[in-house]
XYZ file of C-alpha atoms in Angstrom:
654
model
C 66.312 -118.234 26.284
C 65.976 -118.333 30.222
C 66.537 -114.616 31.183
C 65.930 -115.715 34.916
C 68.801 -118.123 34.840
C 71.532 -118.061 37.498
C 69.709 -115.614 39.444
C 69.059 -115.841 43.275
C 65.262 -115.917 44.423
C 65.094 -112.184 45.140
C 66.893 -111.230 42.050
C 64.356 -113.237 40.161
C 61.465 -111.757 41.990
C 62.810 -108.336 41.025
C 63.144 -109.116 37.376
C 59.944 -111.169 37.067
C 57.795 -108.350 38.779
C 56.889 -106.137 35.968
C 53.566 -104.703 36.893
C 53.185 -101.777 39.060
C 55.759 -99.963 41.192
C 58.568 -102.065 42.370
C 61.603 -100.813 44.709
C 64.604 -102.896 44.518
C 66.862 -102.182 47.827
C 70.041 -103.231 46.438
C 72.806 -103.838 49.108
C 76.475 -103.348 48.056
C 77.741 -106.330 45.831
C 74.335 -107.933 45.464
C 74.218 -107.979 41.943
C 72.184 -104.768 41.280
C 73.341 -104.091 37.607
C 72.334 -107.828 36.732
C 69.013 -107.262 37.668
C 68.550 -104.056 35.664
C 69.916 -105.625 32.726
C 67.851 -108.453 33.132
C 64.627 -106.570 33.625
C 65.244 -104.766 30.728
C 66.078 -107.642 28.577
C 62.737 -109.504 29.890
C 60.605 -106.703 28.953
C 61.829 -106.711 25.290
C 62.248 -110.519 24.791
C 59.725 -111.859 22.545
C 58.483 -108.417 21.500
C 56.459 -108.126 24.657
C 57.341 -104.361 24.874
C 58.695 -102.216 22.185
C 61.981 -100.803 23.046
C 61.106 -97.353 22.408
C 58.422 -97.732 25.419
C 61.207 -98.260 27.855
C 62.887 -95.270 29.890
C 66.041 -96.167 31.613
C 67.812 -93.533 33.451
C 71.087 -93.640 35.569
C 73.756 -91.105 36.474
C 76.740 -91.580 34.124
C 77.165 -92.355 30.467
C 79.448 -94.927 31.520
C 76.811 -96.736 33.470
C 74.132 -96.380 30.518
C 76.514 -97.751 28.054
C 77.301 -100.564 30.236
C 73.569 -101.260 30.684
C 73.090 -100.987 26.893
C 75.867 -103.409 26.106
C 74.765 -105.886 28.556
C 71.183 -105.808 26.941
C 72.645 -106.402 23.479
C 74.801 -109.541 24.868
C 71.588 -110.829 26.446
C 69.295 -110.519 23.496
C 71.821 -111.105 20.931
C 70.374 -108.307 19.126
C 71.846 -105.643 16.940
C 72.695 -102.144 18.294
C 69.862 -100.628 16.252
C 67.272 -102.359 18.431
C 68.721 -101.062 21.644
C 69.057 -97.593 20.071
C 65.475 -97.381 20.286
C 65.786 -97.631 23.921
C 65.604 -94.617 25.843
C 68.829 -95.320 27.940
C 70.745 -92.505 29.634
C 71.565 -90.082 32.159
C 68.754 -88.088 33.645
C 70.144 -84.736 32.136
C 70.727 -86.515 28.732
C 67.207 -87.797 28.607
C 66.135 -84.256 29.619
C 68.059 -82.793 26.933
C 66.636 -85.034 24.416
C 63.066 -84.082 25.107
C 63.695 -80.351 25.399
C 65.641 -80.493 21.808
C 62.263 -81.742 20.570
C 60.245 -79.107 22.183
C 62.564 -76.171 22.742
C 60.430 -73.905 20.588
C 57.681 -74.025 23.180
C 59.899 -72.585 25.705
C 61.252 -69.934 23.478
C 64.578 -71.721 22.942
C 66.086 -73.178 19.508
C 66.752 -76.941 19.344
C 70.297 -76.462 19.266
C 70.616 -74.813 22.402
C 74.048 -74.999 24.214
C 74.712 -77.035 27.197
C 77.006 -75.182 29.595
C 79.265 -77.173 31.765
C 80.333 -76.087 35.069
C 83.268 -74.019 33.794
C 81.209 -72.107 31.421
C 78.517 -71.839 34.293
C 81.135 -70.081 36.281
C 82.460 -67.900 33.571
C 78.983 -66.379 32.963
C 78.441 -66.062 36.742
C 81.826 -64.102 36.873
C 80.725 -61.743 33.819
C 77.647 -60.746 35.273
C 78.881 -60.115 38.665
C 81.376 -57.645 37.121
C 78.855 -56.257 34.890
C 76.402 -55.718 37.891
C 79.292 -54.719 40.422
C 78.362 -57.478 42.832
C 81.023 -57.764 45.160
C 80.937 -59.973 48.172
C 83.583 -61.784 50.223
C 81.177 -64.550 51.046
C 79.140 -64.844 47.886
C 82.244 -65.583 45.444
C 81.161 -66.379 42.039
C 81.814 -69.987 42.733
C 79.666 -70.025 45.766
C 77.038 -68.186 43.517
C 77.221 -70.627 40.850
C 76.963 -73.753 43.181
C 74.112 -72.162 44.985
C 72.289 -71.604 41.773
C 72.598 -75.303 40.689
C 71.474 -76.339 44.012
C 68.219 -74.136 44.034
C 67.408 -75.646 40.424
C 67.961 -79.104 41.854
C 65.493 -78.224 44.704
C 63.197 -76.913 41.943
C 63.554 -73.332 42.785
C 63.594 -70.381 40.577
C 64.392 -66.602 41.313
C 60.906 -66.200 42.168
C 60.782 -68.973 44.922
C 63.763 -67.750 46.999
C 62.597 -66.646 50.201
C 64.032 -66.511 53.736
C 64.432 -70.183 54.040
C 67.410 -69.991 51.577
C 68.831 -66.555 52.529
C 67.686 -65.243 55.901
C 68.567 -61.285 55.349
C 66.328 -59.835 53.190
C 69.022 -57.170 51.712
C 71.426 -59.958 50.946
C 68.629 -62.120 49.479
C 67.650 -59.381 47.075
C 71.073 -58.897 45.744
C 71.518 -62.550 45.015
C 68.233 -63.198 43.707
C 68.718 -60.255 41.130
C 71.735 -61.828 40.146
C 70.079 -65.421 39.834
C 67.609 -63.688 37.520
C 70.239 -62.028 35.537
C 71.876 -65.186 35.086
C 68.827 -66.925 33.775
C 68.066 -64.023 31.435
C 71.672 -64.401 30.290
C 71.390 -68.062 29.460
C 68.334 -67.523 27.399
C 70.108 -64.775 25.371
C 72.911 -67.273 24.728
C 70.317 -69.999 23.841
C 71.836 -72.021 26.474
C 70.986 -74.379 29.637
C 73.087 -75.550 32.481
C 72.568 -78.815 33.858
C 69.785 -77.796 36.218
C 67.858 -76.339 33.485
C 67.864 -79.751 31.688
C 65.288 -81.242 34.352
C 63.680 -78.063 35.807
C 62.737 -76.971 32.106
C 61.284 -80.319 31.564
C 59.061 -79.701 34.392
C 58.238 -76.338 33.133
C 57.500 -77.631 29.580
C 54.985 -80.083 31.249
C 53.504 -77.757 33.379
C 52.810 -75.104 30.644
C 51.976 -77.790 28.068
C 50.321 -80.842 29.682
C 49.811 -82.334 26.246
C 53.603 -82.965 25.973
C 53.560 -84.477 29.177
C 50.632 -86.713 28.272
C 52.377 -87.888 25.393
C 55.706 -89.120 27.221
C 53.355 -90.737 30.067
C 51.676 -92.684 27.288
C 54.736 -93.562 25.478
C 56.677 -94.820 28.347
C 55.230 -97.875 29.630
C 58.015 -98.686 31.797
C 60.465 -96.442 33.500
C 63.734 -98.127 35.267
C 65.689 -95.781 37.551
C 69.221 -96.819 38.769
C 71.171 -95.150 41.747
C 67.732 -94.060 43.111
C 69.039 -92.713 46.526
C 71.017 -90.232 44.690
C 68.061 -88.496 43.076
C 67.239 -84.890 44.106
C 64.115 -83.025 44.385
C 63.641 -82.240 40.621
C 64.545 -85.819 39.380
C 62.014 -87.221 41.930
C 59.288 -85.119 40.245
C 60.516 -85.935 36.845
C 60.096 -89.320 37.348
C 57.004 -89.191 39.489
C 55.287 -87.038 36.676
C 56.593 -89.579 33.659
C 54.971 -92.623 35.532
C 51.911 -91.145 36.078
C 49.892 -92.785 33.336
C 51.018 -96.680 33.187
C 52.421 -96.462 37.114
C 55.019 -99.047 35.927
C 58.283 -97.726 37.669
C 60.950 -99.942 39.164
C 63.660 -97.900 41.236
C 66.963 -99.649 42.075
C 69.030 -98.335 45.120
C 70.343 -98.425 48.466
C 69.453 -96.139 50.968
C 72.638 -97.117 53.001
C 74.700 -95.770 50.138
C 73.209 -92.347 49.973
C 76.141 -90.071 50.423
C 75.733 -87.033 48.123
C 73.360 -84.787 50.116
C 76.191 -82.142 49.723
C 75.036 -81.972 45.761
C 71.272 -82.170 46.444
C 70.620 -86.095 46.633
C 67.655 -86.491 49.132
C 67.602 -89.774 51.105
C 63.766 -89.136 51.654
C 63.176 -90.050 47.934
C 63.711 -93.636 48.855
C 62.463 -93.644 52.309
C 59.156 -92.146 51.382
C 58.700 -93.941 48.074
C 55.842 -95.864 49.456
C 53.920 -92.778 50.312
C 53.576 -91.879 46.520
C 53.252 -95.590 45.429
C 51.417 -96.944 48.072
C 51.174 -100.285 46.281
C 54.768 -100.492 45.845
C 56.492 -103.965 45.807
C 59.762 -103.872 47.872
C 62.619 -106.483 47.017
C 65.602 -106.779 49.020
C 68.927 -107.878 47.580
C 70.850 -108.835 50.608
C 73.275 -111.803 49.409
C 76.495 -110.169 48.644
C 78.898 -111.653 46.098
C 81.779 -109.439 46.556
C 82.967 -109.445 50.332
C 84.295 -112.037 52.991
C 82.048 -112.762 55.876
C 84.097 -110.543 58.263
C 83.998 -107.531 56.120
C 79.983 -107.735 55.420
C 79.576 -108.381 59.412
C 81.576 -105.399 60.411
C 79.733 -102.967 57.638
C 76.536 -104.420 58.703
C 76.973 -103.753 62.539
C 78.174 -100.125 61.635
C 75.211 -99.160 59.523
C 72.521 -100.746 62.014
C 73.585 -97.747 64.147
C 71.790 -95.521 61.649
C 68.053 -94.778 62.243
C 67.009 -93.391 58.859
C 67.046 -96.438 56.774
C 64.710 -99.175 55.286
C 66.666 -101.961 56.989
C 68.633 -105.022 55.537
C 71.510 -107.233 56.141
C 74.206 -108.395 53.850
C 75.166 -111.844 53.783
C 77.626 -114.296 51.809
C 77.774 -117.671 51.096
C 81.265 -117.495 51.005
C 83.884 -117.888 53.955
C 84.321 -115.410 56.713
C 88.128 -114.652 55.491
C 90.604 -112.698 57.419
C 89.968 -110.621 60.427
C 89.994 -106.670 59.758
C 93.346 -105.014 60.552
C 93.119 -102.185 62.913
C 96.301 -100.137 62.869
C 97.065 -97.172 65.406
C 100.032 -95.102 63.799
C 102.075 -92.565 65.657
C 101.266 -89.950 63.317
C 100.025 -89.268 59.593
C 103.678 -90.315 58.123
C 103.640 -93.465 60.373
C 100.317 -94.206 59.089
C 101.350 -93.648 55.161
C 104.567 -95.897 55.925
C 102.429 -98.553 57.176
C 99.935 -98.506 53.994
C 102.942 -98.697 51.735
C 104.972 -101.211 53.188
C 101.887 -103.423 53.758
C 100.992 -102.931 50.356
C 104.660 -104.028 49.253
C 104.289 -107.033 51.360
C 100.802 -108.001 50.085
C 101.702 -107.392 46.364
C 105.133 -109.249 46.120
C 104.202 -109.961 42.434
C 103.627 -106.379 41.523
C 100.036 -106.191 40.996
C 99.664 -103.109 43.110
C 96.243 -102.426 41.469
C 94.817 -104.864 43.718
C 94.943 -102.229 46.351
C 92.935 -99.049 47.215
C 93.752 -96.444 49.829
C 90.592 -94.565 50.923
C 90.662 -90.947 52.186
C 87.961 -88.616 53.593
C 89.169 -85.648 51.948
C 91.672 -85.110 48.942
C 94.561 -83.238 51.151
C 95.197 -86.430 53.020
C 96.893 -87.824 49.871
C 100.166 -86.054 49.843
C 101.648 -88.298 52.914
C 100.462 -91.407 51.135
C 101.965 -90.381 47.734
C 105.299 -89.674 49.423
C 105.278 -92.966 51.218
C 104.525 -94.967 47.816
C 107.294 -92.913 46.283
C 109.907 -94.024 49.102
C 108.757 -97.757 48.707
C 108.850 -97.369 44.795
C 105.174 -98.190 44.340
C 103.268 -96.920 41.417
C 100.068 -95.333 42.183
C 97.162 -93.591 40.771
C 94.883 -90.806 42.131
C 91.321 -91.189 41.275
C 89.502 -88.252 40.199
C 92.469 -86.573 38.267
C 91.960 -84.153 35.360
C 89.138 -85.251 33.040
C 89.933 -85.908 29.352
C 87.406 -83.520 28.136
C 88.547 -80.868 30.951
C 92.183 -80.686 29.287
C 92.670 -77.248 28.205
C 93.636 -78.166 24.536
C 90.484 -80.425 24.436
C 88.283 -77.695 25.365
C 89.964 -75.349 22.938
C 89.304 -77.585 20.211
C 85.997 -78.467 20.960
C 85.055 -74.545 21.161
C 86.553 -74.175 17.815
C 84.119 -77.040 16.499
C 81.273 -75.270 18.375
C 81.916 -71.772 16.645
C 81.701 -73.723 13.079
C 78.565 -75.677 13.852
C 76.698 -73.296 16.219
C 77.703 -69.603 14.990
C 75.719 -68.024 18.056
C 78.046 -69.671 20.809
C 79.459 -66.677 22.456
C 81.054 -68.708 25.158
C 83.250 -70.645 22.354
C 83.939 -67.342 20.781
C 85.404 -65.802 23.969
C 87.310 -68.747 24.485
C 89.260 -69.189 21.030
C 89.350 -65.524 19.851
C 92.934 -65.050 21.274
C 94.101 -68.712 21.259
C 96.374 -69.274 20.078
C 97.694 -65.576 20.770
C 96.759 -63.410 17.933
C 96.995 -60.058 19.904
C 93.334 -59.735 20.251
C 93.141 -59.048 23.950
C 90.431 -57.701 26.227
C 90.204 -54.276 24.466
C 89.441 -55.988 21.341
C 86.834 -58.519 22.783
C 85.238 -55.418 24.529
C 84.940 -53.640 21.189
C 83.169 -56.845 19.737
C 80.996 -57.205 22.619
C 79.861 -53.554 22.505
C 78.947 -53.904 18.707
C 77.122 -57.274 19.408
C 75.291 -55.884 22.413
C 74.081 -52.682 20.585
C 72.135 -54.785 17.866
C 71.542 -57.884 19.846
C 73.869 -59.922 17.552
C 76.206 -62.975 18.400
C 79.715 -62.247 19.143
C 80.535 -63.736 15.902
C 77.956 -61.526 13.770
C 79.605 -58.453 16.040
C 83.067 -59.526 15.096
C 82.243 -59.376 11.118
C 80.602 -55.774 11.813
C 83.812 -54.605 13.675
C 85.887 -55.717 10.775
C 83.646 -54.093 8.163
C 83.349 -50.862 10.021
C 87.337 -50.818 10.649
C 86.312 -50.344 14.366
C 90.022 -51.852 15.168
C 93.452 -50.782 14.114
C 94.369 -52.136 10.807
C 96.572 -54.807 11.945
C 93.839 -56.011 14.360
C 91.102 -55.788 11.829
C 93.377 -57.810 9.534
C 93.661 -60.563 12.361
C 90.349 -60.691 13.142
C 89.578 -60.953 9.443
C 91.832 -63.997 9.155
C 90.352 -65.632 12.172
C 86.683 -65.298 10.881
C 88.057 -66.874 7.595
C 89.263 -69.851 9.254
C 85.852 -70.342 10.751
C 84.165 -69.907 7.463
C 86.618 -72.352 5.940
C 85.556 -74.864 8.739
C 81.876 -73.983 8.178
C 82.179 -74.870 4.271
C 83.995 -77.879 4.996
C 81.651 -79.079 7.512
C 78.720 -79.321 4.948
C 80.506 -82.388 3.367
C 83.146 -83.753 5.365
C 82.989 -85.392 9.014
C 83.804 -83.677 12.094
C 87.349 -85.055 12.533
C 88.721 -83.684 9.366
C 86.756 -80.487 10.286
C 88.862 -80.124 13.285
C 92.186 -80.974 11.682
C 91.679 -78.179 9.319
C 90.783 -75.888 12.029
C 93.797 -76.736 14.084
C 96.012 -76.311 11.199
C 94.567 -73.064 9.679
C 94.042 -71.580 13.021
C 97.750 -71.870 13.904
C 96.785 -73.933 16.919
C 98.878 -77.115 16.152
C 101.877 -75.108 15.148
C 101.771 -73.442 18.615
C 101.334 -76.581 20.310
C 104.590 -77.930 18.444
C 106.453 -75.052 19.724
C 105.248 -75.442 23.275
C 104.526 -79.211 23.799
C 107.723 -80.778 24.415
C 106.511 -84.105 25.580
C 103.694 -84.168 23.118
C 100.983 -85.166 25.396
C 98.692 -82.176 24.522
C 99.031 -83.398 20.733
C 98.559 -86.919 21.549
C 95.202 -85.673 23.327
C 93.954 -83.945 20.160
C 94.776 -87.016 18.007
C 92.678 -88.917 20.421
C 89.836 -86.421 20.454
C 90.149 -86.635 16.392
C 89.708 -90.462 16.608
C 86.548 -90.062 19.141
C 85.358 -87.556 16.353
C 85.804 -90.347 13.561
C 83.662 -92.530 15.227
C 80.909 -89.769 15.774
C 77.738 -89.815 13.773
C 76.110 -87.042 15.272
C 78.242 -84.177 16.326
C 75.476 -82.559 18.368
C 75.074 -85.678 20.517
C 78.780 -86.047 20.916
C 79.247 -82.268 22.109
C 76.143 -82.971 24.449
C 77.428 -86.100 25.943
C 81.074 -84.430 26.442
C 79.297 -81.405 28.346
C 77.167 -83.729 30.594
C 79.486 -86.626 31.205
C 83.004 -85.116 30.205
C 84.354 -88.630 29.685
C 83.178 -90.280 26.614
C 84.511 -93.534 25.239
C 88.414 -93.537 24.383
C 89.321 -95.769 21.897
C 93.061 -95.144 22.288
C 93.177 -95.060 25.849
C 95.440 -98.103 27.061
C 93.932 -100.438 29.473
C 94.011 -99.456 33.117
C 97.482 -100.888 34.543
C 96.980 -103.444 37.203
C 100.568 -102.289 38.718
C 99.330 -98.871 40.235
C 98.008 -98.305 43.780
C 94.645 -96.580 43.877
C 94.353 -93.526 46.089
C 90.920 -92.260 46.167
C 88.503 -90.220 48.389
C 85.665 -92.428 49.577
C 82.996 -90.511 47.441
C 84.860 -91.233 44.234
C 85.382 -94.813 45.227
C 81.649 -95.458 45.307
C 80.888 -98.217 42.557
C 84.178 -99.595 42.604
C 85.690 -102.803 44.248
C 89.120 -103.925 45.259
C 90.749 -107.225 46.899
C 92.391 -105.163 49.474
C 91.107 -101.857 51.010
C 92.800 -99.169 53.401
C 90.938 -96.717 55.266
C 92.937 -94.188 56.648
C 92.376 -91.305 58.994
C 89.697 -92.832 61.110
C 89.545 -90.007 63.658
C 86.835 -87.626 64.999
C 87.165 -84.291 62.793
C 88.358 -86.416 59.725
C 85.923 -89.528 59.693
C 83.487 -88.391 60.795
C 84.277 -85.017 59.473
C 83.853 -82.130 61.797
C 81.707 -80.050 59.399
C 79.430 -82.922 58.989
C 79.040 -83.547 62.742
C 78.211 -79.866 63.381
C 75.639 -79.816 60.302
C 73.970 -83.037 61.583
C 75.119 -85.213 59.136
C 76.658 -87.978 61.287
C 74.434 -90.764 59.523
C 75.559 -89.848 56.228
C 79.261 -89.804 57.459
C 78.416 -93.587 58.843
C 77.092 -94.522 55.346
C 80.201 -93.211 53.665
C 82.350 -95.321 55.757
C 80.103 -98.145 54.938
C 80.415 -97.519 51.434
C 84.405 -97.473 51.793
C 84.162 -101.004 53.880
C 82.030 -102.859 51.256
C 84.640 -101.906 48.675
C 86.871 -104.329 50.023
C 86.345 -108.189 48.813
C 89.088 -109.919 50.656
C 91.228 -107.661 53.194
C 90.225 -104.348 54.933
C 92.403 -102.172 57.371
C 91.190 -99.518 59.521
C 93.980 -97.083 60.182
C 94.407 -93.852 62.406
C 97.035 -91.972 64.029
C 97.666 -90.638 67.681
C 98.657 -87.109 66.168
C 98.370 -85.182 62.998
C 100.120 -82.178 61.814
C 98.317 -78.801 61.393
C 99.980 -75.654 60.850
C 103.472 -77.295 61.270
C 102.235 -78.504 64.523
C 101.418 -81.843 65.936
C 97.873 -82.105 67.422
C 96.375 -85.013 69.486
C 93.358 -86.884 67.984
C 90.527 -89.199 69.165
C 89.883 -92.337 67.508
C 86.780 -92.228 65.234
C 83.694 -93.237 67.103
C 82.583 -95.632 64.349
C 85.568 -97.808 65.322
C 83.613 -98.733 68.413
C 80.580 -99.590 66.299
C 82.766 -102.464 64.857
C 82.604 -106.110 66.538
C 86.036 -106.290 68.449
C 86.301 -109.844 68.040
C 86.687 -109.720 64.247
C 89.449 -106.711 64.538
C 93.191 -107.471 64.781
C 95.064 -104.858 66.284
C 98.360 -103.299 65.267
C 100.661 -100.583 66.191
C 100.631 -98.681 69.420
C 98.274 -99.258 72.393
C 95.196 -96.899 72.326
C 96.110 -93.474 73.730
C 93.759 -91.353 75.807
C 93.753 -87.845 74.764
C 91.977 -84.830 76.461
C 90.691 -83.290 73.264
C 90.120 -84.107 69.714
C 91.829 -83.135 66.597
C 89.819 -80.538 64.521
C 92.339 -78.780 62.461
C 91.140 -80.268 59.259
C 87.907 -78.369 59.676
C 89.628 -75.079 60.213
C 91.175 -75.292 57.115
């Protein structure tokens, strides 16, 4: 088996260079995934490296599954062999390590992983309990700030004037941060940030644990390295400290997530920590036409903070880019819809993507698509695991398998309605807090001591009996059968039948049961559900090719389409006013670069003379980025350029 077959020379070099540090600068559409999977397969092929001695990390479970599946296909091995590989997300791998050593940090191995909604719920409760009220420091801002501090490797004791300048304000927020961490420990829970921060804490307090992992992982592979934050960088650096065989694959020109903690410096300064690193540039693009690549390359050349590379293709130049100047936002949307209908006379609208800078730009586009009778899909809608009925069902399961899960208890105590409202919950919470018990244990004492009225005690006892019956069944039956019994005995299914006229919510629960039927380890399933929120869906229909994709630029990363419309290319939108003010112009340029390189055959750059703001038309200025595209590869459509006195900045004020 020749695993280097069908690779170009830089790809072959990236796969074959298996000793020491390697940084693969993989341009858009240059075969990054192929290089990663071939490198993995080469390490394992012929028994060179045992699968369990390889760690491969990426950012989504979907990417990890794809990597695993490709390795299986390449090696023609069984799934059991690849299961020995440590392939997963950063947070998933961190959780896997912590579950083995949780006791060293005074956690139990079945600790909960809080998703963002549960994190916000805990922060809200603490803010109420501590009477923390602030118009600026809302619970959502607090939760996001705590996560960002953890991603930067900061705990309550490290927060100083650099994070919050005013001392009194800092003291209040830090006190809440510390209380939040204590509450997580009481819940035997960790949020996403803890999963890596606690790994670093574990290794710092127990260096023998770090040494065992350093010796175990002979090779480390990191995907999308440009998106790593400070803690992820330290996590990788420490794990690779013994063998030194670390391969990072990324593209500095596609670093667009600084707002959620990603640090471009991680890729720009990789040589400082790995001075003997071998840098391989993948510049041959297999996705886009020559003109699209030329436009994108000329644009990104204006950035100063970059490693430097130039995409090229052996294919044709293709059509020139279309530059459309609309009269206003409605005219822009009409043009996009009409041009889509013209290009897709066969009805295959899924070949088209319309990319926007901010989600509120989609309304006019949706109206125009409806007028043209074009089917469309908004990328980034509500995820399957975030649907209310799915979260309710998972909470019931968590209570059966993890009786100390107070968050799950609070969610389903009165779902469906049992007339056990806030007063009943408060009584249970008081009882539990007095004796340092879980809410479930506190509820049992409330029933025994008859601390609620007769009707409420009877109802609460019935609820506890449902959970006890589920726990008894779980000892012998698979999780899907346990869920079915819980839904029926709790009255949840009956409640849905009365209120779910379309049947969509019941269908979602049936789909969840199908997922559980394939699950061998419920803890792993619940962990993946919390970390990724989109596990494989066996009964989900294949995505229709008949719908136009409308997406934000951030959500479109990693996708590709024959035809791409970039709309709203105006000062204040792209680049965004807030990003310009914060010194983020280069990231805005990278964001546009990502959008341009999604296009395979045709690329449209659209903007309008005027935008509506507060029911009033505001004049705009064309995006400065349009001047960075070679004019000879632009074909202009629409009105002539209009000189205006001031740029539109309304969106930034919203």
